[in-house]
CSV table of C-alpha atoms in Angstrom, one decimal:
chain,number,residue,atom,x,y,z
A,8,MET,CA,0.0,0.0,0.0
A,9,GLU,CA,1.0,3.6,-0.4
A,10,ILE,CA,0.8,6.4,2.2
A,11,GLN,CA,0.9,10.0,1.0
A,12,ARG,CA,0.8,13.3,2.9
A,13,ALA,CA,-0.2,16.6,1.5
A,14,PRO,CA,-1.1,19.8,3.3
A,15,ASP,CA,-4.0,18.8,5.7
A,16,VAL,CA,-4.6,15.5,3.9
A,17,LEU,CA,-3.4,12.0,4.6
A,18,THR,CA,-4.1,9.4,1.9
A,19,PHE,CA,-4.0,5.6,2.2
A,20,THR,CA,-4.0,3.9,-1.2
A,21,LEU,CA,-4.6,0.1,-1.5
A,22,ASP,CA,-2.2,-1.0,-4.2
A,23,ASN,CA,-2.5,-4.7,-4.7
A,24,PRO,CA,-4.8,-5.0,-7.6
A,25,SER,CA,-3.6,-8.5,-8.6
A,26,GLN,CA,-5.0,-9.7,-5.3
A,27,GLU,CA,-8.1,-7.5,-5.6
A,28,ASN,CA,-6.6,-5.1,-3.0
A,29,GLU,CA,-6.8,-7.6,-0.2
A,30,VAL,CA,-5.7,-6.0,3.1
A,31,ALA,CA,-2.7,-8.2,3.9
A,32,GLY,CA,0.6,-8.5,5.6
A,33,THR,CA,1.7,-5.4,7.5
A,34,MET,CA,-0.9,-3.1,5.9
A,35,PRO,CA,-3.2,-2.9,9.0
A,36,ASP,CA,-0.3,-2.2,11.3
A,37,THR,CA,1.1,0.5,9.0
A,38,MET,CA,-2.3,2.2,8.8
A,39,LEU,CA,-2.9,1.8,12.5
A,40,ALA,CA,0.5,3.4,13.3
A,41,GLU,CA,-0.4,6.4,11.2
A,42,LEU,CA,-3.8,6.8,12.9
A,43,ARG,CA,-2.2,6.5,16.3
A,44,SER,CA,0.3,9.2,15.4
A,45,GLU,CA,-2.5,11.5,14.3
A,46,ALA,CA,-4.5,10.8,17.5
A,47,VAL,CA,-1.5,12.0,19.6
A,48,ASN,CA,-0.3,14.8,17.4
A,49,THR,CA,-2.9,15.8,14.8
A,50,VAL,CA,-1.3,17.1,11.6
A,51,ALA,CA,-3.8,16.3,8.9
A,52,ARG,CA,-7.4,17.2,8.8
A,53,VAL,CA,-8.8,14.7,6.3
A,54,LEU,CA,-8.0,11.0,5.6
A,55,ARG,CA,-8.7,9.7,2.1
A,56,ILE,CA,-8.8,5.9,1.6
A,57,ARG,CA,-8.7,4.8,-2.1
A,58,ALA,CA,-7.5,1.9,-4.2
A,59,ARG,CA,-5.9,1.3,-7.5
A,60,GLY,CA,-7.3,-1.0,-10.1
A,61,LYS,CA,-10.9,-2.0,-10.9
A,62,VAL,CA,-11.6,-3.3,-7.4
A,63,PHE,CA,-11.7,-1.4,-4.1
A,64,SER,CA,-11.0,-4.4,-1.8
A,65,THR,CA,-12.5,-7.8,-1.6
A,66,GLY,CA,-11.4,-8.5,2.0
A,67,ARG,CA,-8.4,-9.3,4.1
A,68,GLU,CA,-5.7,-11.9,4.3
A,69,ARG,CA,-6.5,-14.8,6.7
A,70,ALA,CA,-3.0,-15.8,7.6
A,71,GLY,CA,-3.7,-17.5,10.9
A,72,ARG,CA,-3.8,-21.3,10.8
A,73,ASP,CA,-4.1,-22.1,14.5
A,74,ALA,CA,-5.8,-20.7,17.6
A,75,GLY,CA,-2.7,-18.8,18.7
A,76,SER,CA,-2.0,-17.1,15.4
A,77,ILE,CA,-5.7,-16.3,14.8
A,78,ARG,CA,-6.0,-14.7,18.3
A,79,LYS,CA,-2.9,-12.6,17.5
A,80,GLU,CA,-4.2,-11.6,14.1
A,81,THR,CA,-7.8,-10.6,14.8
A,82,PRO,CA,-7.2,-8.0,17.6
A,83,ARG,CA,-5.0,-6.0,15.2
A,84,LEU,CA,-7.7,-5.8,12.6
A,85,VAL,CA,-10.4,-4.8,15.1
A,86,GLU,CA,-8.1,-2.2,16.7
A,87,PHE,CA,-7.4,-0.7,13.2
A,88,LYS,CA,-11.1,-0.4,12.5
A,89,HIS,CA,-11.7,1.2,15.9
A,90,ALA,CA,-8.9,3.7,15.4
A,91,LEU,CA,-10.2,4.6,11.9
A,92,ARG,CA,-13.7,5.2,13.2
A,93,THR,CA,-12.6,7.3,16.2
A,94,SER,CA,-9.7,9.2,14.5
A,95,PRO,CA,-9.8,13.0,14.8
A,96,LEU,CA,-9.4,13.1,11.0
A,97,ILE,CA,-12.6,13.2,8.9
A,98,SER,CA,-12.3,10.2,6.7
A,99,VAL,CA,-13.4,9.8,3.1
A,100,ALA,CA,-13.6,6.4,1.4
A,101,GLU,CA,-13.5,6.4,-2.4
A,102,VAL,CA,-15.0,3.1,-3.5
A,103,GLN,CA,-14.3,3.0,-7.3
A,104,GLY,CA,-15.1,-0.7,-7.6
A,105,ASP,CA,-16.3,-3.9,-5.8
A,106,ALA,CA,-16.0,-4.0,-2.0
A,107,SER,CA,-16.7,-7.0,0.1
A,108,GLY,CA,-16.0,-8.4,3.6
A,109,PHE,CA,-13.3,-6.5,5.4
A,110,GLY,CA,-12.9,-4.1,2.4
A,111,PHE,CA,-16.6,-3.1,2.6
A,112,GLY,CA,-16.4,-2.7,6.3
A,113,LEU,CA,-13.3,-0.6,6.0
A,114,ALA,CA,-15.3,1.8,3.8
A,115,ILE,CA,-18.3,1.8,6.1
A,116,VAL,CA,-16.5,3.0,9.2
A,117,CYS,CA,-15.3,6.1,7.3
A,118,ALA,CA,-17.2,9.4,7.9
A,119,PHE,CA,-18.1,9.6,4.2
A,120,VAL,CA,-18.4,6.7,1.8
A,121,LEU,CA,-18.5,7.5,-1.9
A,122,VAL,CA,-19.3,4.5,-4.2
A,123,ALA,CA,-19.3,4.1,-7.9
A,124,GLU,CA,-22.8,3.2,-9.2
A,125,ASN,CA,-21.4,0.0,-10.9
A,126,ALA,CA,-19.7,-1.4,-7.8
A,127,SER,CA,-20.9,-4.6,-6.1
A,128,LEU,CA,-21.0,-4.6,-2.3
A,129,ALA,CA,-21.3,-7.6,0.0
A,130,PHE,CA,-20.5,-9.4,3.3
A,131,PRO,CA,-19.9,-12.9,1.9
A,132,GLU,CA,-18.3,-14.5,5.0
A,133,MET,CA,-21.3,-16.7,5.8
A,134,THR,CA,-21.0,-18.4,2.4
A,135,ALA,CA,-17.8,-19.9,3.7
A,136,GLY,CA,-19.3,-20.7,7.1
A,137,LEU,CA,-17.9,-17.8,9.0
A,138,ALA,CA,-20.0,-15.4,11.0
A,139,PRO,CA,-18.7,-11.9,10.3
A,140,SER,CA,-18.6,-10.9,14.0
A,141,ALA,CA,-16.2,-8.0,13.6
A,142,ILE,CA,-18.5,-6.4,11.1
A,143,VAL,CA,-21.7,-7.1,13.1
A,144,ALA,CA,-20.0,-5.3,16.1
A,145,TYR,CA,-20.5,-1.9,14.3
A,146,LEU,CA,-23.0,-2.5,11.5
A,147,GLY,CA,-25.9,-1.5,13.6
A,148,GLU,CA,-24.4,2.0,14.1
A,149,TYR,CA,-25.1,2.6,10.4
A,150,ALA,CA,-28.1,0.5,9.3
A,151,LEU,CA,-31.3,-0.6,11.1
A,152,PRO,CA,-31.1,-4.2,12.3
A,153,ARG,CA,-33.8,-5.5,9.9
A,154,ALA,CA,-31.9,-4.1,6.9
A,155,ALA,CA,-28.4,-5.1,8.2
A,156,PHE,CA,-29.0,-8.7,9.4
A,157,PRO,CA,-30.0,-10.2,6.0
A,158,LEU,CA,-26.8,-8.8,4.5
A,159,VAL,CA,-24.5,-10.6,7.0
A,160,LEU,CA,-26.7,-13.7,7.2
A,161,PHE,CA,-27.0,-14.5,3.5
A,162,GLY,CA,-24.0,-12.6,2.1
A,163,ASP,CA,-25.9,-11.5,-1.1
A,164,PRO,CA,-24.4,-8.6,-3.0
A,165,VAL,CA,-26.2,-5.3,-2.6
A,166,SER,CA,-26.2,-2.4,-5.0
A,167,PRO,CA,-24.8,1.0,-4.1
A,168,GLN,CA,-28.3,2.4,-4.4
A,169,ARG,CA,-29.6,-0.1,-1.8
A,170,ALA,CA,-26.6,0.5,0.4
A,171,LEU,CA,-27.4,4.2,0.3
A,172,GLN,CA,-31.0,3.6,1.1
A,173,ILE,CA,-30.3,1.7,4.3
A,174,GLY,CA,-27.5,4.0,5.5
A,175,LEU,CA,-24.3,2.1,4.8
A,176,ILE,CA,-22.8,4.6,2.3
A,177,SER,CA,-23.0,8.4,1.8
A,178,GLN,CA,-23.2,8.9,-1.9
A,179,VAL,CA,-23.6,7.0,-5.2
A,180,CYS,CA,-21.3,8.4,-7.9
A,181,ALA,CA,-21.3,7.9,-11.7
A,182,ALA,CA,-18.7,5.3,-12.7
A,183,GLY,CA,-15.3,6.7,-12.7
A,184,GLN,CA,-16.3,9.7,-10.6
A,185,PRO,CA,-15.6,8.9,-6.9
A,186,VAL,CA,-12.3,10.7,-7.0
A,187,ALA,CA,-13.7,13.9,-8.5
A,188,GLU,CA,-16.6,13.8,-6.0
A,189,ALA,CA,-14.1,13.2,-3.2
A,190,ASN,CA,-12.0,16.1,-4.3
A,191,ALA,CA,-15.0,18.4,-4.0
A,192,LEU,CA,-16.0,17.0,-0.6
A,193,VAL,CA,-12.4,17.3,0.8
A,194,ALA,CA,-12.3,20.9,-0.4
A,195,ARG,CA,-15.5,21.6,1.4
A,196,ILE,CA,-14.3,20.0,4.6
A,197,LEU,CA,-11.0,22.0,4.5
A,198,ARG,CA,-13.0,25.3,4.4
A,199,LEU,CA,-14.4,24.5,7.8
A,200,ASP,CA,-12.7,25.7,11.0
A,201,PRO,CA,-10.4,22.8,11.9
A,202,VAL,CA,-10.9,22.8,15.6
A,203,ALA,CA,-14.7,23.1,15.3
A,204,ALA,CA,-14.7,20.2,12.7
A,205,ARG,CA,-12.7,17.9,15.1
A,206,ARG,CA,-15.0,18.8,18.0
A,207,CYS,CA,-18.1,18.1,15.8
A,208,LYS,CA,-16.9,14.7,14.9
A,209,GLU,CA,-15.8,13.8,18.4
A,210,PHE,CA,-19.2,14.9,19.9
A,211,PHE,CA,-21.2,13.2,17.1
A,212,LEU,CA,-19.4,9.8,17.8
A,213,SER,CA,-19.7,10.0,21.6
A,214,ALA,CA,-23.4,11.1,21.3
A,215,GLN,CA,-24.2,7.8,19.6
A,216,GLN,CA,-23.0,5.8,22.6
A,217,ASN,CA,-24.5,7.9,25.4
A,218,SER,CA,-28.0,8.3,26.7
A,219,PHE,CA,-30.0,11.4,25.9
A,220,ASP,CA,-29.5,12.8,29.4
A,221,GLN,CA,-25.7,12.3,29.2
A,222,ASN,CA,-25.7,14.1,25.8
A,223,CYS,CA,-27.6,17.0,27.2
A,224,ARG,CA,-25.1,17.4,30.0
A,225,LEU,CA,-22.1,17.0,27.7
A,226,ALA,CA,-23.7,19.5,25.2
A,227,ILE,CA,-23.6,22.3,27.8
A,228,GLU,CA,-19.8,21.9,28.2
A,229,ALA,CA,-19.3,21.5,24.5
A,230,LEU,CA,-21.4,24.5,23.6
A,231,THR,CA,-19.6,26.6,26.2
A,232,GLU,CA,-16.1,25.7,24.9
A,233,GLY,CA,-17.2,26.1,21.3
A,234,SER,CA,-18.8,29.5,22.0
A,235,LEU,CA,-15.7,30.8,23.8
A,236,ALA,CA,-13.5,29.6,21.0
A,237,MET,CA,-15.7,31.4,18.5
A,238,LEU,CA,-15.7,34.7,20.5
A,239,HIS,CA,-11.9,34.5,20.9
A,240,LYS,CA,-11.5,34.1,17.1
A,241,GLN,CA,-13.7,37.1,16.4
A,242,LYS,CA,-11.6,39.4,18.6
C-alpha cells in the first residue's frame, strides 16, 4: 500500500490489484501506526482511503492457521477499524469498484463513503461458514437491524443504491467519478474551522454511545467551549 501526505490531507492507497486489493501482511499495522500518530499529534485534517485498479477491496488476508495465530491476528484488525472510526481526522472512502467483507467494512467506518454506481458490495463471510462478528459489532451503528441482518446472514451482493437507502454509504457516484466527488468533498471540509470540525466529529461519535440525558449534560460543556473559541476568534 501507499501512504501520502499533502497539506492537511493524509491518503491511504490500497495498491495490490492483482490480489483484488486484499488487506494483507503489515498493511493494517502500517495504517494503524499512522492513525495512532495522528491521534496524539494531529497534523492532517482529512483522511482519504482509495484503491488502484478495478476493485476497491475484496477483504483481508487470513494468515492464521491455528488458535494462537488467529488470536494474535484478529485484535490488530479490530483495533485498526476502531482507530479509523474514532480518528480526529474526517475520513473519506473512495470506492471505485467492488468492495466486500473487510474491504466493505473498511469503507463503512469512514465518515463519508462515496461509491461508484457500478460497484458490487457484500459481506460474503457466511457463504464460507464464518459469522462476520467484527462487522456485526458496528454495522448496527449505520443501518437498522432489519436491513443489516440479512446482509450478513446470506452474504448476497447489494447495489450501491440499496446501500445508500439503508444508510451504509453516503453517496452513489457515476462510474469513474468517486475521485472527483471526493475532491469536491475534501475541499468543502477544509473550508471548515479545523478545531470546530474535530469537535463536531468527536461529539457526534460520543453522542451515539450515550443516553439522551448524558448528551444534554455534555452538550452544555461542548457549547460553552465552542462559543468561547468562536468569540476568541472574532476578537
